[in-house]
Coordinates of C-alpha atoms and ligand atoms in Angstrom, one line a residue:
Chain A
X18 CA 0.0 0.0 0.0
X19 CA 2.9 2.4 1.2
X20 CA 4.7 1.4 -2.4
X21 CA 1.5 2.3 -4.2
X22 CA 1.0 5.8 -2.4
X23 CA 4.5 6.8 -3.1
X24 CA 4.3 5.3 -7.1
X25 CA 1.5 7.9 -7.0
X26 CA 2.7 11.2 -9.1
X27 CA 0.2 13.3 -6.5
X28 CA 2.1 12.0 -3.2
X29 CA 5.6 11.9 -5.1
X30 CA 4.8 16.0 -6.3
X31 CA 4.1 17.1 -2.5
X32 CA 7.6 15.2 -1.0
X33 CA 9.2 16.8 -3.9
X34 CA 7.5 20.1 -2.8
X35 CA 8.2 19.8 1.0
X36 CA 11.8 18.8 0.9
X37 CA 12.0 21.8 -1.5
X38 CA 10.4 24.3 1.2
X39 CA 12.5 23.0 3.9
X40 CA 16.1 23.7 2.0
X41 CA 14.7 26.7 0.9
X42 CA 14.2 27.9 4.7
X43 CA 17.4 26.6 5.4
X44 CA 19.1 28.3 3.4
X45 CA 17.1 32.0 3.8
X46 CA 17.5 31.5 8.0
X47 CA 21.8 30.5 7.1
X48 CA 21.2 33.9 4.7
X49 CA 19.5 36.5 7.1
X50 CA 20.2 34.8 10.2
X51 CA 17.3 35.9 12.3
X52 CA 17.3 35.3 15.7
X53 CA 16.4 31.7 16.7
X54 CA 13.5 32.7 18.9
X55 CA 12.0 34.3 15.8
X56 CA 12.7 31.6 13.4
X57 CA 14.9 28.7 13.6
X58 CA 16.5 26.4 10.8
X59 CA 14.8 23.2 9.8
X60 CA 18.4 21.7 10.8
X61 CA 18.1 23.6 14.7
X62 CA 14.1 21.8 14.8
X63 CA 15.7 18.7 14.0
X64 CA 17.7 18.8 16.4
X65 CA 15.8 19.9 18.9
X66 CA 13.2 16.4 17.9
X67 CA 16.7 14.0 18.0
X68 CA 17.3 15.6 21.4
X69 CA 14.2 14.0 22.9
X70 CA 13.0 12.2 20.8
X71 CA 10.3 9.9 22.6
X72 CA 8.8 12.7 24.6
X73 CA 7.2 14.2 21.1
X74 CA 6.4 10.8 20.0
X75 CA 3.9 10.6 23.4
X76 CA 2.8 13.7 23.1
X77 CA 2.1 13.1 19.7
X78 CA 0.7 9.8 20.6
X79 CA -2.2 11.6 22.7
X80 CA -3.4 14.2 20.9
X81 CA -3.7 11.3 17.9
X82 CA -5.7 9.4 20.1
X83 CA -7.9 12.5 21.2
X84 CA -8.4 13.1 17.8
X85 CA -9.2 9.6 16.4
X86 CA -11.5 9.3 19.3
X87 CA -13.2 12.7 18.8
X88 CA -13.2 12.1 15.1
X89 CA -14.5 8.3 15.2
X90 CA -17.6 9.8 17.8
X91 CA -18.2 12.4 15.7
X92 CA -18.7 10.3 12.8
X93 CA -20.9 7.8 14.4
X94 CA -23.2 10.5 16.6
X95 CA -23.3 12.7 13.6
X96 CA -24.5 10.0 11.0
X97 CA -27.3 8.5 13.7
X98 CA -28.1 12.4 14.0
X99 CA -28.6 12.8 10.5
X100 CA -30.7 10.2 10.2
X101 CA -32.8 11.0 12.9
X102 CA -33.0 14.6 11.5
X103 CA -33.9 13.7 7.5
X104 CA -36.5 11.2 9.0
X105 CA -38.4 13.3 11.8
X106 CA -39.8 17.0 10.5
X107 CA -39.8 17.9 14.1
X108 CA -36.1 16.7 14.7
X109 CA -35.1 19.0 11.5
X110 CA -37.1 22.0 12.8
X111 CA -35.9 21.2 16.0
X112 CA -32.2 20.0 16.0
X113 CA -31.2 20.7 12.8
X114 CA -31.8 24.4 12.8
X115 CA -30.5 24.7 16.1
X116 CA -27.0 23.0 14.8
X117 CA -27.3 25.3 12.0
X118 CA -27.7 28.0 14.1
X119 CA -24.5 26.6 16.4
X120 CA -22.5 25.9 13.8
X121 CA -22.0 30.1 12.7
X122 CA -20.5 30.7 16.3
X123 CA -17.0 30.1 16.9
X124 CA -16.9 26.8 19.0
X125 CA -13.3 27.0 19.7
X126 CA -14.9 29.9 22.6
X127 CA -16.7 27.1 24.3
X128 CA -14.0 24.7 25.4
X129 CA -13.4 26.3 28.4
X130 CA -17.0 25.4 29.5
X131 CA -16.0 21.4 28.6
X132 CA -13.2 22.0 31.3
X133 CA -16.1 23.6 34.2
X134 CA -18.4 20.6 33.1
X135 CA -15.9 18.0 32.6
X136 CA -12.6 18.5 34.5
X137 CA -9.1 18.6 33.1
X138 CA -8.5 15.0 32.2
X139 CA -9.2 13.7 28.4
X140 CA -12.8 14.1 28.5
X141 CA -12.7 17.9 27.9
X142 CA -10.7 17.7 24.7
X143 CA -12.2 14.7 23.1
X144 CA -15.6 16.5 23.6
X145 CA -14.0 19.5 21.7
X146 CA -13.0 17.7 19.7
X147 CA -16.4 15.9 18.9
X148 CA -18.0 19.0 19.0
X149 CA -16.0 20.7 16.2
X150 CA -16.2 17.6 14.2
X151 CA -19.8 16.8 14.5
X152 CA -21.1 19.7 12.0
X153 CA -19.1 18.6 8.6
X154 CA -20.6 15.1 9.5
X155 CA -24.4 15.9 10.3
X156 CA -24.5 18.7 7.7
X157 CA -23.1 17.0 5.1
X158 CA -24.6 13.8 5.7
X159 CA -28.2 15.4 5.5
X160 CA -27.8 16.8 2.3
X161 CA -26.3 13.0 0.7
X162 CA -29.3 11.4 2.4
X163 CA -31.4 14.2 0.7
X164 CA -29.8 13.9 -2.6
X165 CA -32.0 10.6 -3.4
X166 CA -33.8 10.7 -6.5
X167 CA -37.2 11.0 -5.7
X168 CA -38.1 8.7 -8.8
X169 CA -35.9 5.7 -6.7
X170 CA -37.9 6.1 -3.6
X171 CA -41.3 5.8 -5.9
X172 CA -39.5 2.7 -6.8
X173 CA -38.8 1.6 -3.4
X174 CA -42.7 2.5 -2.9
X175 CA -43.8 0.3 -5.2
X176 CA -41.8 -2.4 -4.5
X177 CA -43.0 -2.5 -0.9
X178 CA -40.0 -1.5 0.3
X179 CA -39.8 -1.0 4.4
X180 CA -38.1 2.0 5.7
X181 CA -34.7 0.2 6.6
X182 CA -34.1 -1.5 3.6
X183 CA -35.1 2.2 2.1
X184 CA -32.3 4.0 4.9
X185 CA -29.9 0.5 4.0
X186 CA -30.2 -0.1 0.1
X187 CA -31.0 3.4 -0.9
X188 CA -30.6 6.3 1.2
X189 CA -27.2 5.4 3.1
X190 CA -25.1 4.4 0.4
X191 CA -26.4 7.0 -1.7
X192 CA -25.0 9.8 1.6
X193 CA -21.6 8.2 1.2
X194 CA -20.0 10.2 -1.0
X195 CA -21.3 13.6 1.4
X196 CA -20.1 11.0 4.7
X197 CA -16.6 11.6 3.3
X198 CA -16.9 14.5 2.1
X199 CA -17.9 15.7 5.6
X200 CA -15.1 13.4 7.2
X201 CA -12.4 15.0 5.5
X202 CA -13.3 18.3 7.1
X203 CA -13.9 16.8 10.0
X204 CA -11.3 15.0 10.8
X205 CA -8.8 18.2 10.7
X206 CA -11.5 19.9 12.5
X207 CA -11.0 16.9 15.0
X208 CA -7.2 17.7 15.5
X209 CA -7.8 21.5 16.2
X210 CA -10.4 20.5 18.6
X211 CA -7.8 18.2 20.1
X212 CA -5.4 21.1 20.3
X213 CA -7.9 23.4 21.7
X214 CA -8.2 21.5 24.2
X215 CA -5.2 21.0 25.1
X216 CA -5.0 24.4 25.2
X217 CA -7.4 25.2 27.8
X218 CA -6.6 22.4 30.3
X219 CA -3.7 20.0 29.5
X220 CA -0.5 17.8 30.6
X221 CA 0.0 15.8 27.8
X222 CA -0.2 16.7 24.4
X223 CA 1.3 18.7 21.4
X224 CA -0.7 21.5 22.5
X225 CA 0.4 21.6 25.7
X226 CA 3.9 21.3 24.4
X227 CA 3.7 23.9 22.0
X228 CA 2.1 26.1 25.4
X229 CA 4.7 25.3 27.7
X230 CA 7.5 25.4 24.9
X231 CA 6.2 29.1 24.5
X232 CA 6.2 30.0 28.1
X233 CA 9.9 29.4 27.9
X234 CA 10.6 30.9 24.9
X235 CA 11.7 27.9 23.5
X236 CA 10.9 28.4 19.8
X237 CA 12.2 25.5 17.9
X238 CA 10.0 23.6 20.6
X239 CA 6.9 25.1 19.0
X240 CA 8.3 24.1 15.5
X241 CA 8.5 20.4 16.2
X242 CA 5.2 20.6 17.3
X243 CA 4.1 22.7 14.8
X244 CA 5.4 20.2 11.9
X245 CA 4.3 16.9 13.5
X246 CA 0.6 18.5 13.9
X247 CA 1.0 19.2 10.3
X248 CA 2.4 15.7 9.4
X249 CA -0.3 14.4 11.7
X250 CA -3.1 16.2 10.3
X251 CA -1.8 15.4 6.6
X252 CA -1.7 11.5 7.2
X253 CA -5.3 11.2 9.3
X254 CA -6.6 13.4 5.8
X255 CA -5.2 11.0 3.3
X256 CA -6.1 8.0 5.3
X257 CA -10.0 9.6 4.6
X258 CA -9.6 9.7 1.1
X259 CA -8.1 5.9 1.1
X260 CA -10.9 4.9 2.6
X261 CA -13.1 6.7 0.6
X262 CA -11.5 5.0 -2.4
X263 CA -12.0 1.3 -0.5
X264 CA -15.6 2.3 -0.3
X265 CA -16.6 4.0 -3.4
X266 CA -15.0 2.6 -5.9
X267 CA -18.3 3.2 -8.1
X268 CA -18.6 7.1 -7.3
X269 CA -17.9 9.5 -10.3
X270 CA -14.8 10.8 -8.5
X271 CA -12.9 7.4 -8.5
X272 CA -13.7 5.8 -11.8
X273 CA -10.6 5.4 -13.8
X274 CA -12.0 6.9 -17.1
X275 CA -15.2 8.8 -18.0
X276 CA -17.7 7.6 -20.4
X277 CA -19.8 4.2 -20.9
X278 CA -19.3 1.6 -23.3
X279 CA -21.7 2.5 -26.8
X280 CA -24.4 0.8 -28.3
Chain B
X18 CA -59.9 -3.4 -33.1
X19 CA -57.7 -6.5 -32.1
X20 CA -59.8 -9.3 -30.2
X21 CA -57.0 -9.6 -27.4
X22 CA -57.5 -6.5 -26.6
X23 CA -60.9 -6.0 -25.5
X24 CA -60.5 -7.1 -21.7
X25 CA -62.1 -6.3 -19.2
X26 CA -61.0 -3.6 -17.4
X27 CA -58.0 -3.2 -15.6
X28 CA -58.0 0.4 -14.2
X29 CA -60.8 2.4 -13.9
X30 CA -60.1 5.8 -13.6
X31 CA -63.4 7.4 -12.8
X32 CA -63.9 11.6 -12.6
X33 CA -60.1 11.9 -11.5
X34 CA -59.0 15.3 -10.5
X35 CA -56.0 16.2 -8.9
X36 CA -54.6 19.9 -7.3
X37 CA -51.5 20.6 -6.3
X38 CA -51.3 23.2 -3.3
X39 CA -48.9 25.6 -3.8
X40 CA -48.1 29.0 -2.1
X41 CA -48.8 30.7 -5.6
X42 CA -51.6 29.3 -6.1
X43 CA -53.1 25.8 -6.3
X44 CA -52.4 23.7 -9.4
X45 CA -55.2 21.8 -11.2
X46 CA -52.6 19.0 -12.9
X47 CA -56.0 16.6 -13.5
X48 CA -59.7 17.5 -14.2
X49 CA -62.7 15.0 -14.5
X50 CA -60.5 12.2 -16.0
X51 CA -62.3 9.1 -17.0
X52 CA -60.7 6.5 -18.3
X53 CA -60.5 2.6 -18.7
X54 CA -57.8 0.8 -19.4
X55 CA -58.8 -2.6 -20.3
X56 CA -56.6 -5.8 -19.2
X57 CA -54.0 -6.8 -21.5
X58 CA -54.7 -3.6 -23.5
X59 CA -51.5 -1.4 -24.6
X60 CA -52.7 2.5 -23.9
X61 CA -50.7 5.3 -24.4
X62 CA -51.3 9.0 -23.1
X63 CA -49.6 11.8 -25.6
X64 CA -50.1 15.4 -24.8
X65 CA -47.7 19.0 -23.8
X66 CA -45.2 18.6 -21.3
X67 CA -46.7 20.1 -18.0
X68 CA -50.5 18.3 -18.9
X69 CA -50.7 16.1 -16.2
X70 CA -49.2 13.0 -17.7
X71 CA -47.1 11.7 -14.8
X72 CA -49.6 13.1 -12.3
X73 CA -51.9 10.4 -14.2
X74 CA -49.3 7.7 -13.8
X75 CA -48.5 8.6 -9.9
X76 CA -52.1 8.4 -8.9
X77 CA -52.4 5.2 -10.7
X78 CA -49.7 4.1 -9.2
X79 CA -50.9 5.1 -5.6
X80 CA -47.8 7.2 -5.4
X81 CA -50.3 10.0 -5.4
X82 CA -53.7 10.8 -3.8
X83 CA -56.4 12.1 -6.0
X84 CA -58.0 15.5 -4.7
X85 CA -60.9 13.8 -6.4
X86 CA -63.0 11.0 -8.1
X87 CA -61.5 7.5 -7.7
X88 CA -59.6 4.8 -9.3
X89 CA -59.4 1.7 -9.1
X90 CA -57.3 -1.7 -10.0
X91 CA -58.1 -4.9 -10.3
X92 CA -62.1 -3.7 -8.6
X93 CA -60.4 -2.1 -5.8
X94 CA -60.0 1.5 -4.7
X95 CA -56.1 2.4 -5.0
X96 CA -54.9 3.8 -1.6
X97 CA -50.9 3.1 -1.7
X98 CA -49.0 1.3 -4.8
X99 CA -51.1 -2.2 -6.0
X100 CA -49.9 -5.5 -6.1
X101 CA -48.7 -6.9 -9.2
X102 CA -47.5 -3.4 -10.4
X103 CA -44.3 -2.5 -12.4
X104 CA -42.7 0.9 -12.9
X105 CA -40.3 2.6 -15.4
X106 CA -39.6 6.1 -15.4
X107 CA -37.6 8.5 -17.8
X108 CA -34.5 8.1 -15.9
X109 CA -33.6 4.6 -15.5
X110 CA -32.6 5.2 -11.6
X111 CA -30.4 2.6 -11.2
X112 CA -27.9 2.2 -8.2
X113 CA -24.7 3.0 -9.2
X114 CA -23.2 0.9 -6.5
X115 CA -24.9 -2.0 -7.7
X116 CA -24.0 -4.2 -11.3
X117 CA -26.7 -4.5 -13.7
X118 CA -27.5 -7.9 -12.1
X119 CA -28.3 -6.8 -8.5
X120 CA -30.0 -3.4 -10.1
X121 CA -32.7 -5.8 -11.6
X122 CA -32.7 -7.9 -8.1
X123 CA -33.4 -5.1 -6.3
X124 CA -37.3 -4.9 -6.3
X125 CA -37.2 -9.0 -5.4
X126 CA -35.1 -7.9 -3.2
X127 CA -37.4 -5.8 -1.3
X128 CA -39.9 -8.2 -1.7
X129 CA -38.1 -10.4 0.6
X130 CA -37.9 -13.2 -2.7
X131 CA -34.8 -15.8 -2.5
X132 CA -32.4 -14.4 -4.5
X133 CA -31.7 -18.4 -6.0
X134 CA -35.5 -18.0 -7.3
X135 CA -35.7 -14.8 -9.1
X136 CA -31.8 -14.9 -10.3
X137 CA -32.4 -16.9 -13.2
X138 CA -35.3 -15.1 -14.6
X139 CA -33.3 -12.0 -14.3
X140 CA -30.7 -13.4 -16.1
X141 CA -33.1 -14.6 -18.7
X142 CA -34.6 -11.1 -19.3
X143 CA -31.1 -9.4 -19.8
X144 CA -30.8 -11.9 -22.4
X145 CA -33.8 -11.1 -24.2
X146 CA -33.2 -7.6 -24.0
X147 CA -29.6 -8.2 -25.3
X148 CA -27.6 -7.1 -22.0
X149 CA -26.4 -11.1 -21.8
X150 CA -22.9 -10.3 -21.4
X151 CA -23.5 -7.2 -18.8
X152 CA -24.7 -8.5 -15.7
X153 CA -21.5 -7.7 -13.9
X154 CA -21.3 -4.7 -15.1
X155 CA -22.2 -1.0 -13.1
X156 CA -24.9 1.0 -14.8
X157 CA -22.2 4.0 -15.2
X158 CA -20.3 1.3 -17.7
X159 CA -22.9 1.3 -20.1
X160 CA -24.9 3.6 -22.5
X161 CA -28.7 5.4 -21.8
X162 CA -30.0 2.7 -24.1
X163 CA -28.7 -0.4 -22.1
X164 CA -29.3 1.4 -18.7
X165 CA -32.9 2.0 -19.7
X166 CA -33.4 -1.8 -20.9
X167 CA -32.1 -2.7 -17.2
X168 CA -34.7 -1.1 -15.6
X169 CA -37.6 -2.3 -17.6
X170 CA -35.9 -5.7 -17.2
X171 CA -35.8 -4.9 -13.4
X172 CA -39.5 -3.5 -13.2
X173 CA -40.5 -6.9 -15.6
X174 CA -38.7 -9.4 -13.2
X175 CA -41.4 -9.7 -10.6
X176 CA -44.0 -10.3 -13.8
X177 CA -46.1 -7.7 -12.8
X178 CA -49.8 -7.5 -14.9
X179 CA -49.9 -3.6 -15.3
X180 CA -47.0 -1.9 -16.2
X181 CA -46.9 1.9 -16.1
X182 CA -44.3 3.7 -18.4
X183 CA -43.2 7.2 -17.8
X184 CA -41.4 8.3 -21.1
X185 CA -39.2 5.9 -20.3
X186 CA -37.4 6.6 -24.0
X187 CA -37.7 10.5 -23.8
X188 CA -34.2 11.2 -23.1
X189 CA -32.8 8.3 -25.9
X190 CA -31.5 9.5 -29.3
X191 CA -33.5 8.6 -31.6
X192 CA -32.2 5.1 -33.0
X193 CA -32.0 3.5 -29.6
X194 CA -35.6 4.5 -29.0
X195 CA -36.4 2.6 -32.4
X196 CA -35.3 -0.2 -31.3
X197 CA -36.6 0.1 -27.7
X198 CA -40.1 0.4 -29.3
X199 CA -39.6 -2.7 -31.2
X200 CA -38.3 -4.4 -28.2
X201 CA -40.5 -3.3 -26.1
X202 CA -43.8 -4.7 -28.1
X203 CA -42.2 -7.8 -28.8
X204 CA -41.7 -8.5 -25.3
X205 CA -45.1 -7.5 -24.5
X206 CA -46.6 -9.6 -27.6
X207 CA -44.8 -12.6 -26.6
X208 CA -47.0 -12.6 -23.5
X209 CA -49.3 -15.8 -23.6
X210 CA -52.8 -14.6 -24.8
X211 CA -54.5 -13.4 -21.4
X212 CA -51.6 -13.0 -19.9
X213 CA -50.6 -10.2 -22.0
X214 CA -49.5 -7.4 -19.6
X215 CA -51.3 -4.2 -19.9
X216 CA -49.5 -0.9 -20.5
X217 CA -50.1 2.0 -19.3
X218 CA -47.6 4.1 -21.8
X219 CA -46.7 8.2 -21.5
X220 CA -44.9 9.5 -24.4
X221 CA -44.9 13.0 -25.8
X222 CA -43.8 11.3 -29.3
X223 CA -47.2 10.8 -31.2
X224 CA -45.4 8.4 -33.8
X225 CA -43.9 6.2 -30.5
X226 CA -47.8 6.4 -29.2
X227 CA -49.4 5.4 -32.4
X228 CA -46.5 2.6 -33.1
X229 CA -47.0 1.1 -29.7
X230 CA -50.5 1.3 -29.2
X231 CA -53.8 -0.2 -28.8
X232 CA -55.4 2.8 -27.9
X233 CA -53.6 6.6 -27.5
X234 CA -55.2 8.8 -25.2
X235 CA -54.8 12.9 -26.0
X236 CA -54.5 15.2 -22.9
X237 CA -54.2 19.1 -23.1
X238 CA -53.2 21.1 -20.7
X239 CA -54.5 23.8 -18.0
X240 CA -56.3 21.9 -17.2
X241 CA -54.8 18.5 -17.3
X242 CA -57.9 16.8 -19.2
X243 CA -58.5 13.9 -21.7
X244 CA -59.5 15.4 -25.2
X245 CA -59.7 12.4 -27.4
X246 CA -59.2 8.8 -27.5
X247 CA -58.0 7.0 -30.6
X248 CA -58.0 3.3 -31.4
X249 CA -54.9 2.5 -33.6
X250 CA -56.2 -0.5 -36.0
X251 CA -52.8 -1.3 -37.2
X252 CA -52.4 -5.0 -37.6
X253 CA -49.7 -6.5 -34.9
X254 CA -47.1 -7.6 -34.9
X255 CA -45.6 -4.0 -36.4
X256 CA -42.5 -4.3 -37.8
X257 CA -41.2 -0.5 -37.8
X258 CA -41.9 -0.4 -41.8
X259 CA -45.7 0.2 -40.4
X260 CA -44.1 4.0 -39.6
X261 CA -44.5 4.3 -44.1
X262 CA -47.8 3.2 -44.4
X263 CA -50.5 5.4 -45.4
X264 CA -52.6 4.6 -42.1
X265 CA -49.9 4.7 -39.8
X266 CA -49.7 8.3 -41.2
X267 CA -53.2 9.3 -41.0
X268 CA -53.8 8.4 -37.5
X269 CA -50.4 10.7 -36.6
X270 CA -51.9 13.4 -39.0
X271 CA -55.0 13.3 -37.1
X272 CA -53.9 13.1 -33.7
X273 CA -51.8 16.0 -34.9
X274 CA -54.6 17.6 -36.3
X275 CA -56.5 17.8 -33.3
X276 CA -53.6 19.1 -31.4
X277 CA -52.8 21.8 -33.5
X278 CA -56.6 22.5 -33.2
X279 CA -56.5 23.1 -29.8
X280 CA -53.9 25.3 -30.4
X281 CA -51.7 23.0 -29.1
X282 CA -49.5 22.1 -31.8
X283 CA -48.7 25.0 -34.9
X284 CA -49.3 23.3 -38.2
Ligands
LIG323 N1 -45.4 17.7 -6.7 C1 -46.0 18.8 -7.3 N2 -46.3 19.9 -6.6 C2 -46.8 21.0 -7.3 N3 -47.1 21.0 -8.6 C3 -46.9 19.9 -9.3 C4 -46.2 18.7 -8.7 N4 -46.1 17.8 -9.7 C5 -46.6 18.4 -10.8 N5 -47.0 19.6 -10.6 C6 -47.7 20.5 -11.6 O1 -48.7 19.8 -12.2 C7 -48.8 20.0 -13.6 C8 -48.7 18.6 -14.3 O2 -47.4 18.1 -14.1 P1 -46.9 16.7 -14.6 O3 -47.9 15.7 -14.2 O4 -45.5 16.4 -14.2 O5 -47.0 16.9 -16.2 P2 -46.4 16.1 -17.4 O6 -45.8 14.8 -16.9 O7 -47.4 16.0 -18.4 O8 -45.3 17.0 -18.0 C9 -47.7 20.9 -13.9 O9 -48.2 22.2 -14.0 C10 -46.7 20.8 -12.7 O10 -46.1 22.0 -12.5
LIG324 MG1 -43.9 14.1 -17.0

């Protein structure tokens, strides 16, 4: 699988790209020489990982956790939500407008509630987490289970169809292609809830480090943390799209080639 | 007027009206319909887009309540979709996830038939209308003409004695829907006499009506009414060379007559 990402001209273009960047900043920080607390080399951030090199690897390893957990409730709270909201008018009224409603103020504001209501521990930041995911998933999940054609459910009608095999057969795998659209939104709005959190109430995590790294002025700290969010954040989004390939293969955005056979 | 045809009847469509509320008004799509179709009987419905054609069709289908009048199937009232009914619309609707096979399955399927019972038969009918090699195939692999002849092999699998046909060839170039009409009429001559399904065809083609046809029902619009019924007295079967005779052309010139009359069609 690895082999097959890396044969792929797409993921081959970006490592091309990124190595690029990173000799580039090289060699502008070896050129101007700022000062280290303003911007460090890659080589310095490096070094500063190599130094300690297990202590980023745990933080990392929680705030990946927070955010596969937030993500993985999002997804399976927000698609039992949309359900519930495309079937029941009074849910939609109800619910949905309210989430609509919800979803133009900036959530980030209310994680500090999550630490009143919940404590400091990991329940805080995989609840902001949840919370920032949740909107991609239900909103976009609505509109796939919407986007039926009403002449299939007439079928289904006819056919004596019951509602589940309708929600099963028709209506859910008809959402998929929204699901993952919503998921790939989601699931960096997961990691920024994770870090949010972190934020607000932490001990473990790269946003923690990055706050406590800051508090001592220790800026190539914050970079480390700063480029294994990044790496973080890129992997969990192209894992999305694998999966999206695994699932859809039939959907108009993975066939091979356009265009049907004649006759 | 051919002797299979005069059933009994099948449908009764009986002072049918139907309104559509709207916040700009209510819409009359139906007024005072009344209409037989008999069993085994193939009966068309031609008329201006916007006349009321599929409204017809939904309410026969129970997919629609009338605002008025009644209909009935089989000598009962229609309150939600009867037994024994298939459906084909103007876009074939089939499931992209699904091949060609399982597309056809998928009304048995909600019927809670074995799939071993009815896979066969759908094999058969893919055959017959020459998809014999597709059945593995997605519905995005293959042309408007073969994805319409799945779904009227997937609303024929379950045999189903009235078939209702939304202009299930309106969005075909014109070839394919040649030789969906000739198809389509074999299929439904090839029916055991008194078995012989009856059709329940909307078209906005008058030659497809009048080529298909036992009997083709005109409809104008605003209000959706029924302003003529004409029996077609062509001899079946109807090889397409019926298109050049002169009576095939005088029932089109005088169905076209009478639209153009109502000011429907310029002449
Ligand atoms: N669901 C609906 N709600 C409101 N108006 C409708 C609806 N369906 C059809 N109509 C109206 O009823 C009339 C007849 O429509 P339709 O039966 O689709 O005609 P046709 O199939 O002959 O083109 C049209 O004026 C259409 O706008
Ligand atoms: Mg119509």
């Amino acid at each position: 699988m690895f082999k097959r990402l890396l044969a792929e001209s797409r993921t081959r273009d970006a490592l091309v790209i990124v190595v690029a960047s990173l000799f580039i900043w090289e060699a502008c920080v070896e050129l101007f020489a700022p000062s280290p607390l303003i911007l460090p080399a890659p080589s310095a951030i490096f070094a500063e990982f190599w130094s300690s090199p297990w202590v980023f690897i745990r933080h990392s390893g929680y705030t990946l956790a927070v955010t596969a957990a937030g993500f993985a409730i999002a997804v399976a709270l927000g698609v039992v939500l949309a359900v519930a909201i495309v079937y029941s008018r009074f849910l939609e009224r109800t619910i949905y407008t309210l989430l609509v409603a919800l979803n133009s103020i900036p959530k980030v504001a209310l994680a500090p509630l999550f630490v009143i209501w919940l404590g400091t521990g990991t329940e805080p930041k995989v609840s902001v987490a949840v919370m920032l995911a949740i909107f991609p998933i239900v909103i976009d999940t609505v509109l796939g289970l919407r986007s039926v054609d009403p002449d299939m459910l007439s079928l289904a009608r006819v056919s004596k169809a019951s509602p589940w095999q309708v929600l099963f057969k028709i209506r859910f795998p008809c959402a998929l292609p929204s699901l993952f659209a919503g998921m790939k939104v989601a699931i960096s709005f997961a990691l920024v809830g994770a870090i949010v959190g972190e934020f607000v109430a932490g001990g473990t995590g790269l946003g923690f480090q990055i706050l406590v790294a800051q508090g001592q002025f220790d800026t190539p700290r914050v970079f480390v943390s700063l480029l294994l969010l990044s790496l973080m954040g890129t992997v969990l989004f192209y894992l999305v799209d694998f999966a999206e390939r695994l699932c859809l293969p039939w959907h108009v955005s993975q066939r091979p080639h356009a265009g049907g056979a004649g006759g | 007027m051919d002797a299979q045809t005069t059933g009994q009847t099948y449908v009764r469509i009986s002072r049918v009206g139907k309104v559509y509320p709207s916040p700009r008004g209510d819409v009359t799509a139906l007024a005072d319909i009344d209409l037989d179709v008999r069993s085994g009987e193939f009966l068309s419905v031609v008329g201006p887009s916007g006349c009321g054609k599929s409204t017809l069709l939904k309410t026969v289908a129970g997919l629609e309540a009338v605002s008025s009048g009644q209909i009935s199937v089989r000598g009962a009232p229609v309150k939600g979709p009867p037994d024994r009914l298939g459906v084909v619309f103007q876009r074939d609707v089939l499931l992209d996830w699904r091949t060609i096979l399982d597309n056809v399955l998928l009304s048995a399927e909600f019927q809670g038939l074995k799939r071993a019972h009815v896979e066969g038969r759908a094999k058969e009918l893919l055959k017959r209308f020459g998809l014999g090699g597709f059945e593995n195939r997605h519905p995005w692999e293959l042309s408007g003409g073969m994805r319409q002849r799945a779904s009227i092999c997937r609303a024929l699998l379950s045999d189903p004695e009235l078939l209702l046909m939304d202009e299930p060839f309106g969005a075909l170039d014109a070839m394919t829907r040649d030789d969906l009409n000739v198809e389509l009429t074999r299929i439904w001559q090839d029916s055991a006499h008194g078995q012989r399904k009856t059709v329940l065809f909307i078209t906005h083609s008058i030659v497809e009506a009048v080529y298909l046809s036992d009997r083709v029902v005109m409809m104008s619009r605003a209000p959706g009414r029924i302003v003529d019924v004409i029996d077609i007295d062509l001899p079946r079967p109807r090889p397409l060379s019926v298109r050049e005779t002169p009576r095939f052309g005088e029932l089109t010139a005088k169905i076209r007559h009478h639209f153009a009359e109502l000011g429907i069609l310029k002449e």
